[in-house]
């Protein structure tokens, strides 16, 4: 028999294993297998909302396979659904496959490749070992454009484009699905005994592997399943995506202008290739319309930005695929001393950050938003990491699990490389230190988002909404809010507000209509300066520069003028390093380090544009980030632009032609 092993690929379209058994023409019996794996559920990054989202995808796929996919997803009682086509077990992968093989010999196992955390990596290796020892072929199909065992980073983009150019597997027709159902093995009816057999989805509230405090669901998260994913994508291409480029930065607008596909991509309810192919088709249609119509439209720019993010998604996942240890180790080892000295980690800081009780309204609103619904736009995620790793000086490894749990779209291949990039431990990226107060004023000027998620400040006037600690006592009393109240945990620990603590407001604590909000737990300006100085000292070391060269060779982005992103490395690479063609117009890594090793001034004093050579742009005040972790940032490690050069806002390439209207690298219009 054939076994289709479902993992993070709960869909029917662009699904090679399901297509093969349904349309391939063979007549072998088959099993479609999904496993709640105890060793995977024990991972600290797992949250009940993840399992609940997966359950909705499982039910949706089972309905589609059984020919009942027209039923509306949210009308189904997920935990009463009886699986018709998918065999579900609460057991380990290698154990279940071995048990199944002993009772009904397995002809082949069909599944998708997965780039995930170390426990998943270990699970896959165990399954492959078992397959080799039992002469059972296992075929793993690509679904992300990531290359397993990539020998050279130079080949990533050509491999990625080759994957996109392949025809998508045929989606089985109703007739083909009916014939496939005839060949499905009913393990219960045929007496096949499998440990942990599940007739209905398991409720995460009953899963002993997940800590009790993490078993709950999130009240306002997105609903899972292929139906919802396809509907979301259709609405994005039909109307929501027009303002994607301009609206993705603000937490107020990104809810509608953003694609909102990230959780569906993470858990496999929609395929990356399907998204890119169909967005390009929409792009070509709009280009054809533009030739006959002169009316301006934001669509083309927005779709270009969207496709760029889809590319960078796989670009970062490739890093974890090539170096799984990134989950636990710094990409550039010389940074391993930072944030790991005695007394560096402050539990009170960590708790306040996790709960959204830092005294910085915009930071707290973003964290509470994640706790409520499991999603927020990427700029705000980057700000949360920046605040934690610079202002609070928390180790990125300490904050990674909490963020993974609150992200409904937690994707390890993006999560760990991006955490390290924001924490400044990659060696090949400029420091990204967010001014969180300025971010709030820029992205939520009227405090709409803050008031929604920090109700303690709902009565605060606009002039104080971003800095409530500056409110005079009389204003606090008038609007019935107390900042830095005596019962606040941070106040008891000795953290004082930036302004005088207002005792007059504390006298009103018996009034139940008064709201309390903590004072800032750190001084934003001084804490960021101390952190930047510490990182700068490490960046100047010769050992850091030498290690960063090797990091770039293994993981750095490759770009060239011809549009091919492969085969380009900075001039700074030593003669002992592997050489490939170097583009003369690109600023080198070591020239950036040479500049940053001098006595630095602030970026505002130099009046230059900050640019990251390899992955994402550090944008100026008016720019819109095209890659997911770009931002409006304070950084002393600015890269000096040559006269006439300008930095592309989309791909960060340094263009030499001062009057050019478009980037010679990616073709995007100059902003």
XYZ file of C-alpha atoms in Angstrom:
671
model
C 0.000 0.000 0.000
C 0.941 3.670 -0.381
C 1.017 6.010 2.599
C 0.491 9.758 2.244
C 1.988 11.309 5.368
C 0.376 14.681 6.021
C 2.362 17.265 7.972
C 2.156 21.019 7.351
C 0.321 20.552 4.044
C -3.372 20.312 4.850
C -4.830 21.183 1.452
C -5.941 19.580 -1.799
C -4.497 21.984 -4.400
C -0.785 21.841 -5.330
C -0.383 18.711 -3.238
C 1.912 16.278 -5.050
C 1.408 13.231 -2.760
C -2.396 13.401 -2.860
C -2.384 14.163 -6.575
C -0.148 11.178 -7.240
C -2.358 8.635 -5.501
C -5.582 10.168 -6.870
C -4.546 10.854 -10.474
C -1.441 8.693 -10.946
C -3.304 5.698 -12.344
C -2.080 3.054 -9.880
C -4.550 0.768 -8.171
C -2.737 0.151 -4.906
C -4.568 0.531 -1.592
C -3.588 3.680 0.270
C -3.719 5.390 3.632
C -3.790 9.145 4.236
C -2.103 9.525 7.600
C -1.931 12.435 10.038
C -0.229 12.221 13.437
C -0.476 14.182 16.662
C 3.142 13.452 17.579
C 3.842 13.604 21.336
C 7.500 14.527 20.862
C 6.501 17.438 18.624
C 3.700 18.589 20.920
C 6.207 18.725 23.795
C 8.109 21.474 21.990
C 8.067 24.707 24.030
C 6.864 26.693 21.016
C 3.541 24.823 20.778
C 0.348 26.606 21.790
C -3.244 25.463 21.913
C -4.178 27.925 19.167
C -1.719 26.188 16.816
C -3.382 22.828 17.399
C -6.868 24.310 17.063
C -5.910 25.931 13.751
C -4.483 22.615 12.507
C -7.663 20.813 13.562
C -9.748 23.148 11.418
C -7.466 22.435 8.483
C -7.725 18.691 9.096
C -11.508 18.777 9.127
C -11.614 20.975 6.034
C -9.346 18.587 4.111
C -11.265 15.524 5.282
C -14.485 17.107 4.035
C -12.877 17.877 0.674
C -11.512 14.370 0.288
C -14.891 12.886 1.166
C -16.672 15.080 -1.388
C -18.406 17.337 1.139
C -16.148 20.390 0.895
C -19.008 22.717 0.001
C -19.969 22.850 3.689
C -18.985 26.188 5.254
C -15.954 25.780 7.508
C -17.128 27.667 10.573
C -20.492 25.904 10.522
C -18.729 22.663 11.484
C -18.358 21.528 15.068
C -14.713 20.574 14.676
C -14.469 18.310 17.712
C -17.556 16.306 16.764
C -16.403 15.687 13.222
C -15.781 12.008 12.410
C -12.833 11.469 10.061
C -13.892 9.729 6.862
C -10.759 9.707 4.714
C -7.832 10.660 6.956
C -6.392 8.148 9.420
C -5.406 10.107 12.526
C -3.314 8.815 15.429
C -1.859 10.296 18.587
C 1.557 8.648 18.305
C 5.105 9.093 16.991
C 5.851 8.958 13.283
C 8.476 6.200 13.113
C 6.517 4.075 15.616
C 3.248 4.382 13.673
C 4.850 3.659 10.307
C 6.592 0.601 11.729
C 3.328 -0.671 13.245
C 1.459 -0.095 9.999
C 4.180 -1.791 7.933
C 4.085 -4.895 10.124
C 0.369 -5.364 9.423
C 0.098 -4.083 5.847
C 3.452 -3.792 3.988
C 4.121 -0.240 2.825
C 5.067 0.121 -0.840
C 6.078 3.790 -0.556
C 5.649 6.844 1.663
C 4.736 10.136 0.015
C 5.076 13.438 1.877
C 6.308 17.020 1.619
C 9.680 18.266 2.800
C 9.537 20.310 5.957
C 11.914 22.968 7.297
C 11.146 23.215 10.969
C 12.671 23.118 14.446
C 15.304 20.666 15.690
C 12.797 18.133 17.053
C 11.107 17.996 13.665
C 14.495 17.614 12.022
C 15.319 14.708 14.353
C 11.918 13.110 13.649
C 12.501 13.241 9.877
C 15.952 11.674 10.248
C 14.477 8.863 12.365
C 11.801 8.158 9.745
C 14.367 8.102 6.936
C 16.565 5.707 8.934
C 13.611 3.388 9.437
C 12.759 3.573 5.731
C 16.324 2.659 4.735
C 16.511 -0.259 7.161
C 13.169 -1.643 5.877
C 13.673 -0.872 2.175
C 10.625 1.381 2.112
C 11.005 4.242 -0.411
C 10.099 7.686 0.910
C 9.487 10.482 -1.593
C 9.619 14.035 -0.217
C 8.218 16.750 -2.469
C 9.208 20.406 -2.337
C 6.509 22.868 -1.281
C 8.462 25.983 -0.271
C 11.220 26.370 -2.871
C 13.795 25.563 -0.189
C 16.547 23.174 -1.283
C 17.586 20.373 1.039
C 21.363 19.862 1.277
C 22.027 23.008 -0.754
C 25.722 22.886 -1.663
C 26.100 26.600 -2.433
C 23.979 29.621 -1.628
C 24.719 30.816 -5.162
C 22.240 28.217 -6.421
C 19.307 29.165 -4.197
C 17.495 31.545 -6.527
C 17.910 29.425 -9.652
C 16.513 26.450 -7.714
C 13.690 28.580 -6.334
C 12.735 29.861 -9.780
C 12.939 26.350 -11.209
C 10.503 25.206 -8.539
C 8.086 28.028 -9.374
C 8.270 27.234 -13.094
C 7.223 23.629 -12.572
C 3.625 22.786 -13.325
C 1.542 22.425 -10.197
C 0.272 18.906 -9.532
C -3.201 18.264 -10.820
C -5.973 18.859 -8.303
C -8.048 15.655 -8.198
C -11.494 15.871 -9.734
C -14.580 14.633 -7.846
C -14.497 11.455 -9.935
C -10.834 10.851 -9.147
C -11.461 11.433 -5.463
C -14.315 8.960 -5.554
C -12.060 6.323 -7.098
C -9.339 7.109 -4.529
C -11.831 6.657 -1.668
C -12.538 3.185 -3.002
C -8.863 2.298 -2.469
C -8.542 3.882 0.965
C -7.860 1.340 3.693
C -10.336 1.510 6.545
C -7.924 0.538 9.303
C -10.712 -0.011 11.825
C -12.850 -2.191 9.548
C -9.876 -4.256 8.349
C -8.539 -4.928 11.814
C -5.366 -2.877 11.533
C -4.400 -1.880 15.047
C -2.750 1.522 15.444
C -1.758 3.046 18.761
C -3.535 6.278 19.710
C -6.196 6.010 17.007
C -8.345 9.197 16.858
C -11.801 9.135 15.327
C -12.230 12.899 15.858
C -9.802 15.814 16.266
C -8.073 16.035 19.645
C -8.865 19.089 21.712
C -5.649 20.882 22.758
C -7.228 21.432 26.179
C -6.852 17.666 26.733
C -3.289 17.297 25.474
C -1.010 16.393 28.353
C 2.118 17.225 26.333
C 1.231 20.939 26.300
C 1.612 22.867 29.580
C -1.754 23.738 31.089
C -1.189 27.486 30.746
C -0.569 27.078 26.982
C -3.516 24.839 26.079
C -6.099 27.568 25.579
C -7.133 29.058 22.243
C -6.975 32.716 21.156
C -10.307 34.491 21.106
C -9.950 36.400 17.849
C -7.536 34.368 15.740
C -8.088 33.490 12.096
C -10.007 30.324 11.251
C -7.997 27.531 9.636
C -8.545 25.439 6.540
C -8.123 25.504 2.789
C -11.548 27.067 2.155
C -10.696 30.047 4.344
C -7.230 30.331 2.848
C -8.469 30.444 -0.735
C -11.204 32.920 0.172
C -8.640 35.143 1.882
C -6.353 35.043 -1.148
C -9.197 35.807 -3.550
C -10.244 38.847 -1.533
C -6.634 40.042 -1.463
C -6.285 39.835 -5.237
C -9.725 41.296 -5.910
C -9.629 44.428 -3.735
C -7.695 44.300 -0.451
C -4.238 44.113 -1.995
C -4.410 47.378 -3.932
C -2.971 49.336 -1.001
C -0.703 46.571 0.299
C 2.478 48.566 -0.252
C 1.291 51.690 1.543
C -0.744 50.051 4.303
C 1.405 47.160 5.492
C 3.426 49.161 8.040
C 0.618 50.371 10.297
C -1.171 48.003 12.699
C -4.362 49.911 11.907
C -4.363 49.364 8.131
C -2.434 46.109 7.729
C -5.408 44.071 8.949
C -7.129 44.662 5.623
C -4.395 45.698 3.174
C -2.115 42.830 4.231
C -2.630 39.449 2.603
C -3.305 37.737 5.985
C -2.080 34.498 4.375
C 0.824 33.844 6.739
C -0.910 31.278 9.038
C -2.305 29.461 6.003
C 1.144 29.318 4.424
C 2.692 28.141 7.689
C 0.308 25.255 8.233
C -0.029 24.395 4.550
C -3.651 25.409 3.911
C -2.417 27.213 0.805
C 0.800 26.659 -1.136
C 3.493 29.250 -1.720
C 3.696 28.376 -5.401
C -0.051 28.786 -5.857
C 0.137 32.234 -4.250
C 3.081 33.434 -6.334
C 1.807 32.030 -9.637
C -1.646 33.546 -9.230
C -0.363 36.920 -8.019
C 1.902 37.058 -11.089
C -1.067 36.239 -13.278
C -2.952 39.143 -11.707
C 0.103 41.335 -12.251
C 0.242 40.459 -15.952
C -3.456 41.225 -16.346
C -2.953 44.640 -14.753
C 0.006 45.380 -17.009
C -2.118 44.619 -20.039
C -4.810 46.987 -18.758
C -2.229 49.677 -18.066
C -1.162 49.670 -21.717
C -4.624 50.795 -22.793
C -5.460 52.927 -19.769
C -3.571 55.878 -18.372
C -5.366 55.922 -15.000
C -2.909 55.497 -12.098
C -3.187 52.404 -9.946
C -1.265 51.236 -6.855
C -1.774 47.591 -7.777
C 1.458 46.892 -9.654
C 3.663 48.315 -6.947
C 1.746 46.464 -4.253
C 1.960 43.128 -6.053
C 5.689 43.607 -6.624
C 6.119 44.217 -2.889
C 4.001 41.203 -2.040
C 5.952 38.887 -4.344
C 9.203 40.187 -2.901
C 8.037 39.112 0.562
C 7.108 35.687 -0.751
C 10.644 35.332 -2.128
C 12.246 36.489 1.121
C 10.091 34.011 3.013
C 11.877 31.094 1.368
C 15.196 32.964 1.491
C 15.073 32.939 5.296
C 13.738 29.394 5.521
C 16.739 28.274 3.484
C 19.005 29.565 6.246
C 17.482 27.245 8.837
C 17.431 24.365 6.361
C 21.153 24.844 5.725
C 22.009 25.331 9.402
C 19.409 23.859 11.817
C 21.535 24.888 14.804
C 20.340 28.486 14.243
C 17.515 27.619 16.612
C 19.983 27.569 19.489
C 23.239 29.173 18.346
C 24.186 32.626 17.128
C 24.833 32.812 13.420
C 28.048 34.729 14.140
C 29.636 33.046 17.202
C 31.499 36.135 18.438
C 28.165 37.584 19.576
C 27.448 34.613 21.858
C 28.792 36.495 24.887
C 26.187 39.245 24.578
C 23.103 39.173 26.812
C 24.398 35.991 28.490
C 26.551 37.379 31.245
C 25.534 37.032 34.903
C 22.611 39.345 35.746
C 21.953 40.183 32.069
C 18.565 38.481 32.131
C 15.926 40.265 34.198
C 12.890 38.108 34.893
C 10.777 41.154 35.771
C 11.581 42.789 32.429
C 10.736 39.568 30.624
C 7.418 39.131 32.435
C 6.397 42.747 31.789
C 7.250 42.391 28.085
C 5.358 39.091 27.739
C 2.252 40.517 29.401
C 2.241 43.907 27.669
C 3.006 45.799 30.894
C 6.201 47.659 30.012
C 4.836 51.206 30.392
C 5.370 51.886 26.669
C 1.822 51.993 25.253
C 2.617 51.046 21.661
C 4.788 48.104 22.702
C 2.139 46.891 25.129
C -0.645 47.251 22.568
C 1.278 45.148 20.048
C 1.968 42.372 22.543
C -1.609 42.297 23.822
C -2.829 42.192 20.228
C -0.740 39.064 19.649
C -2.068 37.504 22.827
C -5.622 38.183 21.675
C -5.486 37.140 18.038
C -2.055 35.698 17.240
C -1.193 38.125 14.452
C 0.289 41.551 13.898
C 2.191 43.054 10.993
C 5.895 42.423 10.613
C 7.107 45.925 11.412
C 5.493 45.695 14.821
C 6.953 42.239 15.401
C 10.393 43.604 14.639
C 9.804 46.453 17.059
C 8.861 44.017 19.836
C 12.068 42.038 19.290
C 14.168 45.190 19.089
C 12.711 46.520 22.340
C 13.289 43.202 24.112
C 16.838 42.623 22.896
C 18.150 46.202 23.067
C 16.156 48.215 25.600
C 15.565 45.278 27.953
C 18.790 43.462 26.985
C 17.051 40.076 26.818
C 18.667 37.152 25.020
C 16.859 36.323 21.773
C 16.838 32.676 22.823
C 14.896 33.586 25.978
C 12.155 35.407 24.088
C 11.894 33.035 21.122
C 9.471 30.525 22.655
C 7.023 33.153 23.897
C 6.912 34.809 20.488
C 6.501 31.446 18.771
C 3.494 30.700 20.966
C 1.791 34.046 20.352
C 2.451 33.897 16.590
C -0.344 31.887 15.014
C 1.847 31.807 11.898
C 4.985 30.609 13.718
C 7.367 29.403 11.011
C 10.726 28.259 12.453
C 12.582 28.972 9.214
C 11.589 32.620 9.452
C 11.439 32.887 13.224
C 15.016 32.102 14.243
C 16.934 33.875 11.451
C 14.775 36.959 11.918
C 15.198 36.940 15.698
C 18.948 36.876 15.254
C 18.844 39.585 12.617
C 16.860 41.871 14.893
C 19.086 41.061 17.879
C 22.161 41.938 15.807
C 23.938 38.572 16.107
C 24.243 37.649 12.416
C 27.372 39.677 11.647
C 26.059 40.586 8.190
C 23.194 42.903 9.079
C 23.202 46.475 10.375
C 21.771 47.071 13.837
C 18.030 47.618 13.938
C 17.156 49.566 17.051
C 13.619 50.897 17.047
C 12.536 54.076 18.770
C 9.283 52.583 20.036
C 7.726 55.901 21.020
C 8.409 57.349 17.581
C 7.034 54.185 15.969
C 3.790 54.682 17.867
C 3.515 58.315 16.822
C 4.238 57.438 13.186
C 2.057 54.340 12.850
C -0.752 55.128 15.322
C -0.750 58.938 15.637
C -4.221 59.196 17.190
C -3.742 56.191 19.465
C -6.576 54.179 17.907
C -4.652 50.936 18.113
C -3.337 51.684 21.594
C -6.802 52.416 22.999
C -8.144 49.197 21.527
C -5.613 46.947 23.227
C -4.620 49.040 26.258
C -8.034 50.015 27.633
C -6.419 51.563 30.728
C -5.492 54.483 28.476
C -8.786 54.847 26.640
C -9.548 58.169 28.332
C -6.091 59.670 27.846
C -6.031 62.635 25.421
C -4.102 62.301 22.147
C -1.232 64.510 23.283
C -0.338 62.042 26.047
C -1.412 58.716 24.531
C 2.138 57.766 23.489
C 3.839 59.123 26.600
C 1.259 58.902 29.402
C 4.000 59.165 32.033
C 4.318 62.846 31.081
C 0.770 63.636 32.195
C 0.557 66.110 35.101
C -1.258 64.935 38.194
C -4.230 67.183 37.434
C -4.649 65.655 33.959
C -4.397 62.142 35.340
C -7.077 62.924 37.887
C -9.316 64.557 35.291
C -9.177 61.561 32.954
C -9.248 59.014 35.780
C -5.985 57.259 35.087
C -2.989 56.684 37.354
C 0.474 56.109 35.928
C 2.924 54.157 38.081
C 0.465 53.251 40.828
C 1.774 51.936 44.119
C 0.400 48.445 43.480
C 2.309 48.157 40.230
C 4.911 45.401 40.271
C 7.540 47.493 38.554
C 7.146 50.305 41.062
C 7.684 47.865 43.936
C 10.867 46.700 42.254
C 12.198 50.235 42.237
C 11.558 51.328 38.655
C 10.487 54.944 38.709
C 8.559 56.861 36.026
C 10.453 59.391 33.961
C 8.389 62.144 35.596
C 7.606 62.629 39.255
C 5.379 59.915 40.709
C 1.967 61.414 41.275
C 0.803 60.687 44.787
C -2.324 62.742 44.405
C -3.666 60.303 41.853
C -2.916 57.373 44.153
C -5.277 58.784 46.741
C -8.144 57.960 44.404
C -7.375 54.237 44.190
C -10.603 53.332 45.933
C -12.517 54.672 42.950
C -13.266 51.696 40.710
C -13.462 53.958 37.658
C -9.766 54.829 37.851
C -7.457 52.891 35.547
C -3.864 52.053 36.416
C -1.021 51.813 33.941
C 2.657 51.137 34.797
C 5.488 53.601 34.413
C 8.173 52.790 31.800
C 10.357 50.005 33.145
C 13.478 51.444 31.461
C 14.649 54.739 30.049
C 14.272 54.234 26.320
C 17.071 56.490 25.118
C 19.797 55.470 27.573
C 19.033 51.742 27.411
C 19.234 51.694 23.604
C 22.517 53.636 23.650
C 24.114 51.210 26.093
C 22.996 48.241 23.986
C 24.261 49.755 20.734
C 27.627 50.504 22.276
C 27.978 46.889 23.410
C 27.184 45.534 19.968
C 29.436 48.062 18.271
C 32.379 46.897 20.357
C 31.898 43.318 19.170
C 31.365 44.336 15.540
C 34.760 46.085 15.501
C 36.659 42.946 16.436
C 38.691 41.325 13.664
C 37.381 37.912 14.665
C 33.823 39.158 14.076
C 34.689 40.354 10.595
C 36.355 37.066 9.709
C 33.393 35.017 10.924
C 30.913 37.312 9.184
C 32.611 36.581 5.858
C 31.847 32.913 6.329
C 28.280 33.712 7.381
C 27.753 35.665 4.186
C 29.193 32.902 2.019
C 26.759 30.427 3.548
C 23.641 32.540 4.025
C 23.948 35.979 2.403
C 21.600 37.156 -0.319
C 22.941 37.005 -3.890
C 21.889 39.745 -6.288
C 23.092 41.050 -9.633
C 22.065 43.665 -12.155
C 20.609 41.169 -14.582
C 17.838 40.243 -12.198
C 19.508 36.961 -11.216
C 20.022 37.070 -7.462
C 22.798 34.452 -7.514
C 26.543 34.851 -7.898
C 27.218 38.169 -6.161
C 29.368 38.667 -3.091
C 30.832 41.797 -1.552
C 34.338 42.834 -2.546
C 35.331 42.628 1.095
C 35.629 38.852 1.087
C 39.190 37.711 1.703
C 41.247 36.009 -0.964
C 40.956 32.725 0.935
C 37.184 32.808 0.709
C 35.327 31.291 -2.230
C 35.115 33.799 -5.094
C 32.332 34.552 -7.524
C 31.521 37.517 -9.726
C 31.310 40.772 -7.756
C 29.126 43.671 -8.835
C 31.047 46.954 -8.813
C 28.141 49.044 -7.683
C 27.457 47.278 -4.395
C 28.899 48.592 -1.133
C 31.035 45.935 0.547
C 30.584 44.472 3.990
C 34.019 45.376 5.268
C 33.784 48.919 3.988
C 30.694 49.199 6.170
C 32.604 47.822 9.133
C 35.550 50.137 8.445
C 33.173 53.065 8.512
C 31.414 51.873 11.654
C 34.704 51.290 13.487
C 35.474 54.992 13.402
C 34.230 57.276 16.169
C 30.572 57.188 15.215
C 28.051 59.942 15.167
C 24.330 59.430 15.107
C 22.581 58.809 11.803
C 20.772 62.116 12.079
C 24.087 63.955 12.416
C 25.420 62.326 9.263
C 22.169 62.812 7.355
C 22.605 59.576 5.427
C 20.317 56.687 4.562
C 20.824 53.493 6.549
C 21.143 50.423 4.377
C 21.541 46.730 5.077
C 23.728 45.097 2.449
C 22.201 41.673 2.465
C 18.669 41.067 3.526
C 16.359 43.961 4.258
C 16.238 47.703 4.138
C 16.582 50.017 7.091
C 14.091 52.594 5.976
C 14.006 56.309 6.552
C 11.081 58.192 8.045
C 8.888 58.210 4.957
C 9.763 54.829 3.480
C 7.520 51.791 3.388
C 9.276 48.508 4.202
C 9.066 45.876 1.477
C 10.745 43.038 3.365
C 9.271 41.795 6.551
C 11.624 43.082 9.173
C 12.505 46.505 7.760
C 11.844 49.569 9.878
C 12.247 53.179 10.852
C 15.335 52.781 13.005
C 17.967 54.578 15.010
C 21.418 53.157 14.186
C 24.968 54.392 14.657
C 26.122 51.752 12.184
C 25.055 53.555 9.028
C 26.590 52.711 5.657
C 28.073 55.733 3.866
C 26.579 56.329 0.434
C 28.854 57.484 -2.367
C 27.918 60.725 -4.173
C 25.033 60.065 -6.517
C 24.132 56.642 -5.086
C 20.626 55.910 -3.922
C 19.232 52.916 -2.086
C 16.311 50.955 -3.520
C 13.468 50.813 -0.988
C 12.462 47.335 -2.183
C 15.693 45.331 -2.457
C 18.178 47.735 -0.738
C 20.504 47.689 -3.775
C 22.798 50.728 -4.085
C 22.202 52.254 -7.514
C 24.946 54.383 -9.065
C 22.838 56.401 -11.531
C 21.539 59.427 -9.586
C 18.727 60.226 -12.042
C 17.490 56.660 -12.579
C 13.736 56.257 -12.148
C 13.881 52.537 -11.392
C 16.222 50.155 -9.628
C 18.641 48.412 -11.970
C 18.526 45.341 -9.711
C 14.847 44.577 -9.208
C 13.158 47.051 -11.553
C 10.983 48.630 -8.869
C 10.165 52.315 -9.189
C 12.343 54.699 -7.232
C 10.576 55.926 -4.074
